[in-house]
Every structure is written in structure tokens, then in C-alpha cells.
């Protein structure tokens, strides 16, 4: 069988990689053992949140599918951090779990150029030092010049319930038993990581009257501009752990796979198990938990914040110490999963392996955690896999262009020593990379790549033209002798209240466009300051270091010199982002390059 691109795995990374490659005209094989598991949400059936919603908006702007799938199957949509500034405001959408998977599979099956190949991949098929396809465990070889690995937690996966374990990639599914060996044999280093999932609880066993309801926003927000028909049809709820919960966990830590010493893999710092929370935050006697439905018509609720590797009988007792869960019945128990992951510093920013041309990877196999991070990597890997098969140069999103660029840069520059989760704090330019302007920043790029059509590109251009025209109009209009834009900056004022005084614009604005006008005017000074800072940092990306002998640079710290020699950054911007490189090291490099005549007056002035 001959294809242009083979995508291994049908999770969120695999979905985006397959769709992107096929959209660019590649003939794509989507290889996986169980096609009915495409698009499953084994953890929380929700998309978005701080740092993550920004990625979803950017994937959508580039032509990806996750935002549309999330909107179409939404049952609860809410903007988090709504009372804070626009840099951290983040949409979070709760989804109908089964409907999301069905919609994802339908999108795959309806896309010309994608063929599902059922089977387990054993190893990359290599000829002349390059990928030429994959070998399946049944002996078949599927051929293609580009392969994208999107295996999630399946590489040598082991699930744990207390001190008992079995080989599995996730609950009820066999692991990828052979692929780790194939990767090591082709020169790749692997990490051992761990993650977990909370229990699912029978919804009819929960006393919802004892919980704090969290209503959806009305009207609901959306990633694609088209909220789903049931986006505000279900609330979510809050409960908390109790001192009794904590005592029960403390007394039985020896029963935990992690604290009992059975799990070797490093777990996610920003999504810890309930055992971790109790041990590491011993001064707190309560932790907030989110009770979220798996769907409007399903019988389960998901207890976010309560992942665990305790044995089932202890999980039953732990759950019943929570307010509203005194008679709760667990339908599916929590478990931890250990798995192999590639060291992503072995990749370049196109998501292609440096050791094996033609081999790409995306998602949890690269040491990340979360559906959104996986989808973002999958889109980039799929685009570049198709371009590689066609002999075209790779493309990417730079760090100065968005969260997606931050994600890629962090992974390939620094690697990972624990599962990586995107946070707004990771992005030094987050005020410029807001979720509300993702389409303005990236739609043109998606169009240039061939993922966004003319109609959608033109619609984005027209919308932002209206926004900027309205900003200019309000700066020129006056209300009681005061510039209308200044009035809008006052507490309690809104675009609607100002328009009521100075009149409506010639072209009416949508609710989202009006919000963008408010953000641009209220935060103008901060946005301009961030833009100047970004331009100065971007200048560092133009300062070449490829031919520099770091041993000859005076005043470098010993640690900085060692890190620079090991990573050999191509530019000063890349050097600046390396762990262990201090600000004084960056200054020493800049002075040294200037003395060699490698920096123009214009670039120097920008710094």
C-alpha cells in the first residue's frame, strides 16, 4: 500500500494531522487498531481553559478542526477569568463526550484522501536512513515518505489501580507493544511519564442539591464563531474535599501506585493526583473539585481534580466523604497510566525528527499533556508531513506569532522532564496573543499554507477592518467634549453605552467585534508597550550565531557556555530562551557579535 502520509493514532493530534495533510492534497493513511475509538475523550470531555483556549482559537484560525468540533458538541460554555484582562480570558467548553467522537470520525470519513488502515504499528520502515512507511504487527508494510506518530499514552502503556497493574494504553485498550523498541533502534531517546484520570460516577447517585451550580454563559461563546445548539443546556457544579477525605488518603498512601513506589514515570506538575495535592499542600484541609457531565443524556459525571491511583475500594470510600457524594456509586474507577514519550528536543519546529528524516510526531508522545496541545502539534506535523512528501520546505508558527509558536519552541529548545501543559504564564507576549485576535494573527498564514479558503480569509479581513475603523472613529468622536475612546476607558462603560452617546458606526458590529474594540481601546497603552517589547525581542531572532565559537566569547558564565555548546542555538533569540543562559550571557553574546560586525545599526537600535 502506497500513500503520501501515514498518521499513526486517531486522537486529537491524529485527527488534525490527517485532516491537514489531506487538505493539502496528500493521500493519507490513518493507521490504528480500533477505528471506532477515533476522537475519544478519555479524560475530561472539555476543550479550552487558560492557555489552552488560546491554542484552540489559533488552530481554528489556521484551518484546524478542533474548535468546530468542540462548538458543535458543546453542552456548557463559559469564559474563565472574565473579570480579568483579555490576556488571560479563556473560553472553556464542556462537550457531549460521545457526540464529539462521532463528529470527529464523521469529519475524517467525509474528507477526501483519507483512508483508514486497521492495524497496530510495530516500527518505522526505514530505507537508506529515511522513513519509507511503517511495519504493522501482522507483517504488512504500509509505504509513505512521511509518517506522523500520534500515539498518545499507548507506547508501552501500563495502567495502575492501586498496586495492581496491567498493560494498557488506556482503560480497556491494549498498548503499543513494539513501537518503543523501533524508535530506540532508530536513534531516539525516550522518557517514562505518568498521567491519570478521575473516576466517573453515576449521576443518579449524586445529590446535586448539595452542590454549587455553575451556569453556562448566556449567550455562550464559541471557538469558531458558531455556538452549538446546546452550548448552554447543562450546568456544571462545584464540591470540595473534606478533612475526612484527606485523613483517609494520608492513612492509605501505601496503597497508591505512585506513593507505594511502583510508578517510575514523572507525572504532570499542573494536573496532580488527589494524593499529590493532599501530600504537597498539607496545610490545606479542602480542595476545590469540579463536577462535570459527560453529556446531557449520559449517566455519568466526571470529577475534575480527583485523579487517583488508589485501589477501587478506597476510591469508593474517598468519594463518599465529599459533600453531595455520600451515596455515590463509581461507574468507572480512576487509574494512572505510565507510558513512553519521545524527548522532543530531538525534533525541529516542523515536528520532524532530527535523527530520522520523514518521521514526525505530535501530542503526548512528545511529552505534552492535554487535548489542545496535541491538536496544535498535530496540525503542524500534518502540514509539514504533506509538504515533506511533496518536496516542499517546512513551515511553522514562530514564538512571536502565538501560543502555538511558544509550545513548539519550548518543546524543541528545552525538551521536557515532566508532561508539558500550556499556561498563559509561559507566553511572554500574551497580551498580544489573545484568544480574541487569533484570527487576525494567523488566518493569513493558514491561507498561505492552503488550509483556509479565500472566503474565510476575506471574512476575517472584513471583520477586522470594521473593528479598526470603529477604534479610529471613537478616537475622533466626542461625548460632552471628551474623546469617546477616553469615555470607553472609564469603569462601567461599554461600547454600547458609548455608541448610545455618539451614534452607531456605519457598519454594525457583532457582539464579538464590539468586545474587540473595547479591548483595543482600554488596553491600548499596554498593548503598545508589549508590541515594542516584542519588536525588540524579534530583533534578536535576526542575529545569527551559527558560526560562533562559544569558547571564544568572554564573560559567559560557565553554565551558560556549557548550555550554548550543547544546544548550538542558531540565533540570539534562541539562545536567550535556553535554560541556564542568563541575561548577562545574552549581553555578552550581543557585545561579541557586534564587535565581529554581525549586527546592523538598525538591529542594534531595536534592542
PDB file of C-alpha atoms in Angstrom, residues 359-604:
ATOM      1  CA  UNK A 359       9.358  10.863  10.782  1.00  0.00           C
ATOM      2  CA  UNK A 360       7.092  13.377  12.534  1.00  0.00           C
ATOM      3  CA  UNK A 361       5.399  13.151  15.939  1.00  0.00           C
ATOM      4  CA  UNK A 362       2.680  15.078  17.753  1.00  0.00           C
ATOM      5  CA  UNK A 363       0.817  15.045  21.059  1.00  0.00           C
ATOM      6  CA  UNK A 364       1.511  13.115  24.239  1.00  0.00           C
ATOM      7  CA  UNK A 365       4.231  11.094  22.519  1.00  0.00           C
ATOM      8  CA  UNK A 366       6.172  14.399  22.584  1.00  0.00           C
ATOM      9  CA  UNK A 367       5.768  14.705  26.341  1.00  0.00           C
ATOM     10  CA  UNK A 368       2.830  17.098  26.394  1.00  0.00           C
ATOM     11  CA  UNK A 369      -0.439  16.818  28.278  1.00  0.00           C
ATOM     12  CA  UNK A 370      -3.865  17.873  27.064  1.00  0.00           C
ATOM     13  CA  UNK A 371      -6.121  17.604  24.032  1.00  0.00           C
ATOM     14  CA  UNK A 372      -5.388  21.155  22.922  1.00  0.00           C
ATOM     15  CA  UNK A 373      -1.599  20.840  22.953  1.00  0.00           C
ATOM     16  CA  UNK A 374      -1.977  17.609  20.970  1.00  0.00           C
ATOM     17  CA  UNK A 375      -4.233  19.177  18.342  1.00  0.00           C
ATOM     18  CA  UNK A 376      -1.866  22.125  17.849  1.00  0.00           C
ATOM     19  CA  UNK A 377       1.124  19.849  17.287  1.00  0.00           C
ATOM     20  CA  UNK A 378      -0.928  17.556  15.069  1.00  0.00           C
ATOM     21  CA  UNK A 379      -1.849  20.370  12.711  1.00  0.00           C
ATOM     22  CA  UNK A 380       1.782  21.491  12.320  1.00  0.00           C
ATOM     23  CA  UNK A 381       3.012  17.911  11.902  1.00  0.00           C
ATOM     24  CA  UNK A 382       0.308  17.123   9.334  1.00  0.00           C
ATOM     25  CA  UNK A 383       1.055  20.204   7.258  1.00  0.00           C
ATOM     26  CA  UNK A 384       4.772  19.523   7.265  1.00  0.00           C
ATOM     27  CA  UNK A 385       4.386  15.804   6.611  1.00  0.00           C
ATOM     28  CA  UNK A 386       2.406  16.653   3.459  1.00  0.00           C
ATOM     29  CA  UNK A 387       4.964  19.268   2.438  1.00  0.00           C
ATOM     30  CA  UNK A 388       7.845  16.855   3.055  1.00  0.00           C
ATOM     31  CA  UNK A 389       6.171  14.231   0.878  1.00  0.00           C
ATOM     32  CA  UNK A 390       5.788  16.867  -1.848  1.00  0.00           C
ATOM     33  CA  UNK A 391       9.396  18.080  -1.560  1.00  0.00           C
ATOM     34  CA  UNK A 392       8.374  21.495  -0.173  1.00  0.00           C
ATOM     35  CA  UNK A 393      10.131  23.413   2.602  1.00  0.00           C
ATOM     36  CA  UNK A 394       8.742  23.133   6.145  1.00  0.00           C
ATOM     37  CA  UNK A 395       6.601  25.836   7.752  1.00  0.00           C
ATOM     38  CA  UNK A 396       5.845  26.690  11.352  1.00  0.00           C
ATOM     39  CA  UNK A 397       4.395  29.294  13.705  1.00  0.00           C
ATOM     40  CA  UNK A 398       7.087  31.353  15.424  1.00  0.00           C
ATOM     41  CA  UNK A 399       7.173  32.155  19.122  1.00  0.00           C
ATOM     42  CA  UNK A 400       6.475  35.822  18.405  1.00  0.00           C
ATOM     43  CA  UNK A 401       3.326  34.866  16.440  1.00  0.00           C
ATOM     44  CA  UNK A 402       1.313  32.993  19.046  1.00  0.00           C
ATOM     45  CA  UNK A 403       0.850  30.344  21.715  1.00  0.00           C
ATOM     46  CA  UNK A 404       1.377  27.631  19.141  1.00  0.00           C
ATOM     47  CA  UNK A 405       4.830  29.033  18.456  1.00  0.00           C
ATOM     48  CA  UNK A 406       5.569  29.144  22.195  1.00  0.00           C
ATOM     49  CA  UNK A 407       4.548  25.489  22.500  1.00  0.00           C
ATOM     50  CA  UNK A 408       6.759  24.353  19.626  1.00  0.00           C
ATOM     51  CA  UNK A 409       9.700  26.465  20.727  1.00  0.00           C
ATOM     52  CA  UNK A 410       9.521  25.295  24.353  1.00  0.00           C
ATOM     53  CA  UNK A 411       9.399  21.641  23.295  1.00  0.00           C
ATOM     54  CA  UNK A 412      12.235  21.580  20.785  1.00  0.00           C
ATOM     55  CA  UNK A 413      14.526  24.080  22.550  1.00  0.00           C
ATOM     56  CA  UNK A 414      14.261  22.810  26.105  1.00  0.00           C
ATOM     57  CA  UNK A 415      12.821  19.324  25.872  1.00  0.00           C
ATOM     58  CA  UNK A 416      10.691  18.122  28.792  1.00  0.00           C
ATOM     59  CA  UNK A 417      11.348  16.448  32.133  1.00  0.00           C
ATOM     60  CA  UNK A 418       7.644  16.185  33.007  1.00  0.00           C
ATOM     61  CA  UNK A 419       4.409  16.291  30.983  1.00  0.00           C
ATOM     62  CA  UNK A 420       4.179  19.797  29.476  1.00  0.00           C
ATOM     63  CA  UNK A 421       0.998  21.820  29.838  1.00  0.00           C
ATOM     64  CA  UNK A 422       0.391  25.167  28.162  1.00  0.00           C
ATOM     65  CA  UNK A 423      -0.136  28.077  30.574  1.00  0.00           C
ATOM     66  CA  UNK A 424      -0.722  31.756  29.863  1.00  0.00           C
ATOM     67  CA  UNK A 425       2.339  32.479  32.015  1.00  0.00           C
ATOM     68  CA  UNK A 426       4.581  30.651  29.515  1.00  0.00           C
ATOM     69  CA  UNK A 427       3.858  33.286  26.868  1.00  0.00           C
ATOM     70  CA  UNK A 428       5.840  36.482  27.408  1.00  0.00           C
ATOM     71  CA  UNK A 429       3.709  38.220  24.751  1.00  0.00           C
ATOM     72  CA  UNK A 430       0.301  37.040  25.981  1.00  0.00           C
ATOM     73  CA  UNK A 431      -1.333  40.475  25.746  1.00  0.00           C
ATOM     74  CA  UNK A 432      -0.603  40.449  22.005  1.00  0.00           C
ATOM     75  CA  UNK A 433      -1.559  36.775  21.609  1.00  0.00           C
ATOM     76  CA  UNK A 434      -5.096  36.973  22.954  1.00  0.00           C
ATOM     77  CA  UNK A 435      -7.807  34.490  22.057  1.00  0.00           C
ATOM     78  CA  UNK A 436      -9.895  37.322  20.584  1.00  0.00           C
ATOM     79  CA  UNK A 437      -7.298  38.225  17.927  1.00  0.00           C
ATOM     80  CA  UNK A 438      -6.097  34.744  16.909  1.00  0.00           C
ATOM     81  CA  UNK A 439      -7.835  35.006  13.534  1.00  0.00           C
ATOM     82  CA  UNK A 440      -6.251  38.390  12.788  1.00  0.00           C
ATOM     83  CA  UNK A 441      -2.800  36.998  13.616  1.00  0.00           C
ATOM     84  CA  UNK A 442      -2.950  33.599  11.910  1.00  0.00           C
ATOM     85  CA  UNK A 443      -5.689  33.309   9.270  1.00  0.00           C
ATOM     86  CA  UNK A 444      -3.429  34.739   6.570  1.00  0.00           C
ATOM     87  CA  UNK A 445      -0.835  32.116   7.473  1.00  0.00           C
ATOM     88  CA  UNK A 446      -3.405  29.337   7.252  1.00  0.00           C
ATOM     89  CA  UNK A 447      -4.472  30.694   3.880  1.00  0.00           C
ATOM     90  CA  UNK A 448      -0.865  30.767   2.635  1.00  0.00           C
ATOM     91  CA  UNK A 449      -0.432  27.142   3.707  1.00  0.00           C
ATOM     92  CA  UNK A 450      -3.575  26.112   1.817  1.00  0.00           C
ATOM     93  CA  UNK A 451      -5.779  25.267   4.819  1.00  0.00           C
ATOM     94  CA  UNK A 452      -8.017  28.366   4.777  1.00  0.00           C
ATOM     95  CA  UNK A 453     -10.073  29.245   1.716  1.00  0.00           C
ATOM     96  CA  UNK A 454     -10.483  32.714   0.186  1.00  0.00           C
ATOM     97  CA  UNK A 455     -13.995  33.206   1.535  1.00  0.00           C
ATOM     98  CA  UNK A 456     -12.993  32.707   5.152  1.00  0.00           C
ATOM     99  CA  UNK A 457      -9.808  34.751   4.779  1.00  0.00           C
ATOM    100  CA  UNK A 458     -11.794  37.626   3.269  1.00  0.00           C
ATOM    101  CA  UNK A 459     -14.409  37.437   6.032  1.00  0.00           C
ATOM    102  CA  UNK A 460     -11.685  37.807   8.679  1.00  0.00           C
ATOM    103  CA  UNK A 461     -10.174  40.757   6.829  1.00  0.00           C
ATOM    104  CA  UNK A 462     -13.563  42.467   6.589  1.00  0.00           C
ATOM    105  CA  UNK A 463     -14.367  41.886  10.258  1.00  0.00           C
ATOM    106  CA  UNK A 464     -11.094  43.358  11.487  1.00  0.00           C
ATOM    107  CA  UNK A 465     -11.419  46.294   9.116  1.00  0.00           C
ATOM    108  CA  UNK A 466     -14.714  47.115  10.859  1.00  0.00           C
ATOM    109  CA  UNK A 467     -13.039  46.809  14.279  1.00  0.00           C
ATOM    110  CA  UNK A 468     -10.127  49.104  13.454  1.00  0.00           C
ATOM    111  CA  UNK A 469     -12.417  51.595  11.704  1.00  0.00           C
ATOM    112  CA  UNK A 470     -14.540  51.788  14.841  1.00  0.00           C
ATOM    113  CA  UNK A 471     -11.483  52.323  17.049  1.00  0.00           C
ATOM    114  CA  UNK A 472     -10.450  55.211  14.811  1.00  0.00           C
ATOM    115  CA  UNK A 473     -13.992  56.628  14.794  1.00  0.00           C
ATOM    116  CA  UNK A 474     -14.219  56.616  18.619  1.00  0.00           C
ATOM    117  CA  UNK A 475     -10.862  58.358  18.866  1.00  0.00           C
ATOM    118  CA  UNK A 476     -12.241  61.116  16.645  1.00  0.00           C
ATOM    119  CA  UNK A 477     -15.759  61.359  18.128  1.00  0.00           C
ATOM    120  CA  UNK A 478     -16.568  63.364  21.256  1.00  0.00           C
ATOM    121  CA  UNK A 479     -19.102  62.994  24.056  1.00  0.00           C
ATOM    122  CA  UNK A 480     -19.684  66.106  26.179  1.00  0.00           C
ATOM    123  CA  UNK A 481     -16.371  67.477  24.939  1.00  0.00           C
ATOM    124  CA  UNK A 482     -14.435  64.281  25.822  1.00  0.00           C
ATOM    125  CA  UNK A 483     -12.931  61.896  23.284  1.00  0.00           C
ATOM    126  CA  UNK A 484     -15.278  58.912  23.027  1.00  0.00           C
ATOM    127  CA  UNK A 485     -12.355  56.476  23.315  1.00  0.00           C
ATOM    128  CA  UNK A 486     -11.429  58.026  26.673  1.00  0.00           C
ATOM    129  CA  UNK A 487     -15.017  57.646  27.842  1.00  0.00           C
ATOM    130  CA  UNK A 488     -14.867  53.942  26.945  1.00  0.00           C
ATOM    131  CA  UNK A 489     -11.856  53.529  29.246  1.00  0.00           C
ATOM    132  CA  UNK A 490     -13.884  54.639  32.269  1.00  0.00           C
ATOM    133  CA  UNK A 491     -15.097  51.942  34.722  1.00  0.00           C
ATOM    134  CA  UNK A 492     -18.583  50.696  33.903  1.00  0.00           C
ATOM    135  CA  UNK A 493     -18.599  51.979  30.331  1.00  0.00           C
ATOM    136  CA  UNK A 494     -19.000  49.692  27.305  1.00  0.00           C
ATOM    137  CA  UNK A 495     -19.050  50.020  23.560  1.00  0.00           C
ATOM    138  CA  UNK A 496     -22.846  50.005  23.657  1.00  0.00           C
ATOM    139  CA  UNK A 497     -23.029  52.801  26.239  1.00  0.00           C
ATOM    140  CA  UNK A 498     -20.616  54.969  24.266  1.00  0.00           C
ATOM    141  CA  UNK A 499     -22.415  54.332  20.977  1.00  0.00           C
ATOM    142  CA  UNK A 500     -25.644  55.451  22.660  1.00  0.00           C
ATOM    143  CA  UNK A 501     -23.991  58.863  23.108  1.00  0.00           C
ATOM    144  CA  UNK A 502     -22.072  59.350  19.865  1.00  0.00           C
ATOM    145  CA  UNK A 503     -24.163  57.291  17.447  1.00  0.00           C
ATOM    146  CA  UNK A 504     -23.703  53.900  15.798  1.00  0.00           C
ATOM    147  CA  UNK A 505     -20.978  53.132  13.237  1.00  0.00           C
ATOM    148  CA  UNK A 506     -21.897  52.966   9.565  1.00  0.00           C
ATOM    149  CA  UNK A 507     -21.278  49.193   9.589  1.00  0.00           C
ATOM    150  CA  UNK A 508     -22.924  47.486  12.587  1.00  0.00           C
ATOM    151  CA  UNK A 509     -20.587  45.428  14.765  1.00  0.00           C
ATOM    152  CA  UNK A 510     -21.211  41.944  16.094  1.00  0.00           C
ATOM    153  CA  UNK A 511     -21.007  41.305  19.837  1.00  0.00           C
ATOM    154  CA  UNK A 512     -17.519  39.819  19.404  1.00  0.00           C
ATOM    155  CA  UNK A 513     -16.348  42.740  17.248  1.00  0.00           C
ATOM    156  CA  UNK A 514     -17.599  45.221  19.870  1.00  0.00           C
ATOM    157  CA  UNK A 515     -15.636  43.337  22.547  1.00  0.00           C
ATOM    158  CA  UNK A 516     -12.515  43.560  20.392  1.00  0.00           C
ATOM    159  CA  UNK A 517     -12.988  47.331  20.088  1.00  0.00           C
ATOM    160  CA  UNK A 518     -13.254  47.572  23.877  1.00  0.00           C
ATOM    161  CA  UNK A 519     -10.050  45.587  24.357  1.00  0.00           C
ATOM    162  CA  UNK A 520      -8.067  47.604  21.816  1.00  0.00           C
ATOM    163  CA  UNK A 521      -9.110  50.913  23.337  1.00  0.00           C
ATOM    164  CA  UNK A 522      -8.975  50.024  27.051  1.00  0.00           C
ATOM    165  CA  UNK A 523      -5.598  48.302  26.855  1.00  0.00           C
ATOM    166  CA  UNK A 524      -4.044  50.438  24.116  1.00  0.00           C
ATOM    167  CA  UNK A 525      -1.087  51.638  26.195  1.00  0.00           C
ATOM    168  CA  UNK A 526      -0.286  48.140  27.466  1.00  0.00           C
ATOM    169  CA  UNK A 527      -0.674  46.614  24.001  1.00  0.00           C
ATOM    170  CA  UNK A 528       1.678  49.218  22.521  1.00  0.00           C
ATOM    171  CA  UNK A 529       4.257  48.608  25.238  1.00  0.00           C
ATOM    172  CA  UNK A 530       4.048  44.850  24.609  1.00  0.00           C
ATOM    173  CA  UNK A 531       4.397  45.424  20.875  1.00  0.00           C
ATOM    174  CA  UNK A 532       7.607  47.450  21.369  1.00  0.00           C
ATOM    175  CA  UNK A 533       8.976  44.747  23.636  1.00  0.00           C
ATOM    176  CA  UNK A 534       8.104  42.083  21.053  1.00  0.00           C
ATOM    177  CA  UNK A 535       9.828  44.042  18.286  1.00  0.00           C
ATOM    178  CA  UNK A 536      12.974  44.264  20.403  1.00  0.00           C
ATOM    179  CA  UNK A 537      12.905  40.531  21.129  1.00  0.00           C
ATOM    180  CA  UNK A 538      12.192  39.746  17.480  1.00  0.00           C
ATOM    181  CA  UNK A 539      15.356  41.617  16.522  1.00  0.00           C
ATOM    182  CA  UNK A 540      17.326  39.004  18.478  1.00  0.00           C
ATOM    183  CA  UNK A 541      15.940  36.347  16.114  1.00  0.00           C
ATOM    184  CA  UNK A 542      17.815  38.041  13.259  1.00  0.00           C
ATOM    185  CA  UNK A 543      21.208  37.870  14.990  1.00  0.00           C
ATOM    186  CA  UNK A 544      22.955  34.755  13.689  1.00  0.00           C
ATOM    187  CA  UNK A 545      25.083  32.587  15.984  1.00  0.00           C
ATOM    188  CA  UNK A 546      25.601  29.571  13.712  1.00  0.00           C
ATOM    189  CA  UNK A 547      29.331  30.206  13.076  1.00  0.00           C
ATOM    190  CA  UNK A 548      30.097  31.446  16.580  1.00  0.00           C
ATOM    191  CA  UNK A 549      32.662  29.610  18.737  1.00  0.00           C
ATOM    192  CA  UNK A 550      31.170  29.956  22.226  1.00  0.00           C
ATOM    193  CA  UNK A 551      34.537  29.064  23.784  1.00  0.00           C
ATOM    194  CA  UNK A 552      35.865  32.369  22.432  1.00  0.00           C
ATOM    195  CA  UNK A 553      33.137  34.585  23.901  1.00  0.00           C
ATOM    196  CA  UNK A 554      34.443  36.381  27.003  1.00  0.00           C
ATOM    197  CA  UNK A 555      32.331  36.901  30.143  1.00  0.00           C
ATOM    198  CA  UNK A 556      29.990  33.930  29.588  1.00  0.00           C
ATOM    199  CA  UNK A 557      29.009  32.073  32.739  1.00  0.00           C
ATOM    200  CA  UNK A 558      30.277  28.505  32.945  1.00  0.00           C
ATOM    201  CA  UNK A 559      26.723  27.136  32.901  1.00  0.00           C
ATOM    202  CA  UNK A 560      25.733  29.386  30.009  1.00  0.00           C
ATOM    203  CA  UNK A 561      28.752  28.372  27.948  1.00  0.00           C
ATOM    204  CA  UNK A 562      28.041  24.669  28.583  1.00  0.00           C
ATOM    205  CA  UNK A 563      24.365  25.017  27.588  1.00  0.00           C
ATOM    206  CA  UNK A 564      25.222  27.009  24.456  1.00  0.00           C
ATOM    207  CA  UNK A 565      27.821  24.490  23.340  1.00  0.00           C
ATOM    208  CA  UNK A 566      25.402  21.629  23.872  1.00  0.00           C
ATOM    209  CA  UNK A 567      22.414  23.153  22.059  1.00  0.00           C
ATOM    210  CA  UNK A 568      24.217  25.276  19.417  1.00  0.00           C
ATOM    211  CA  UNK A 569      21.366  27.839  19.030  1.00  0.00           C
ATOM    212  CA  UNK A 570      21.096  29.364  15.574  1.00  0.00           C
ATOM    213  CA  UNK A 571      20.136  32.860  16.743  1.00  0.00           C
ATOM    214  CA  UNK A 572      20.487  35.088  19.779  1.00  0.00           C
ATOM    215  CA  UNK A 573      16.728  34.795  20.307  1.00  0.00           C
ATOM    216  CA  UNK A 574      17.007  31.006  20.515  1.00  0.00           C
ATOM    217  CA  UNK A 575      19.985  31.329  22.884  1.00  0.00           C
ATOM    218  CA  UNK A 576      18.047  33.671  25.147  1.00  0.00           C
ATOM    219  CA  UNK A 577      15.324  31.045  25.666  1.00  0.00           C
ATOM    220  CA  UNK A 578      17.658  28.234  26.743  1.00  0.00           C
ATOM    221  CA  UNK A 579      17.514  27.182  30.370  1.00  0.00           C
ATOM    222  CA  UNK A 580      20.781  28.085  32.047  1.00  0.00           C
ATOM    223  CA  UNK A 581      21.526  31.047  29.779  1.00  0.00           C
ATOM    224  CA  UNK A 582      21.427  34.223  31.889  1.00  0.00           C
ATOM    225  CA  UNK A 583      20.659  37.793  30.827  1.00  0.00           C
ATOM    226  CA  UNK A 584      24.355  38.567  31.324  1.00  0.00           C
ATOM    227  CA  UNK A 585      25.214  35.747  28.880  1.00  0.00           C
ATOM    228  CA  UNK A 586      22.865  37.237  26.271  1.00  0.00           C
ATOM    229  CA  UNK A 587      24.558  40.635  26.728  1.00  0.00           C
ATOM    230  CA  UNK A 588      27.999  39.039  26.362  1.00  0.00           C
ATOM    231  CA  UNK A 589      26.909  37.314  23.143  1.00  0.00           C
ATOM    232  CA  UNK A 590      25.425  40.529  21.746  1.00  0.00           C
ATOM    233  CA  UNK A 591      28.599  42.519  22.510  1.00  0.00           C
ATOM    234  CA  UNK A 592      30.769  39.801  20.961  1.00  0.00           C
ATOM    235  CA  UNK A 593      28.701  39.630  17.765  1.00  0.00           C
ATOM    236  CA  UNK A 594      28.682  43.434  17.459  1.00  0.00           C
ATOM    237  CA  UNK A 595      32.465  43.510  17.734  1.00  0.00           C
ATOM    238  CA  UNK A 596      32.649  40.981  14.930  1.00  0.00           C
ATOM    239  CA  UNK A 597      30.397  43.217  12.823  1.00  0.00           C
ATOM    240  CA  UNK A 598      27.445  40.837  12.846  1.00  0.00           C
ATOM    241  CA  UNK A 599      24.763  43.302  13.972  1.00  0.00           C
ATOM    242  CA  UNK A 600      23.435  46.165  11.878  1.00  0.00           C
ATOM    243  CA  UNK A 601      22.852  49.635  13.316  1.00  0.00           C
ATOM    244  CA  UNK A 602      19.102  49.128  12.752  1.00  0.00           C
ATOM    245  CA  UNK A 603      19.028  45.862  14.697  1.00  0.00           C
ATOM    246  CA  UNK A 604      21.163  47.293  17.472  1.00  0.00           C
TER     247      UNK A 604
END
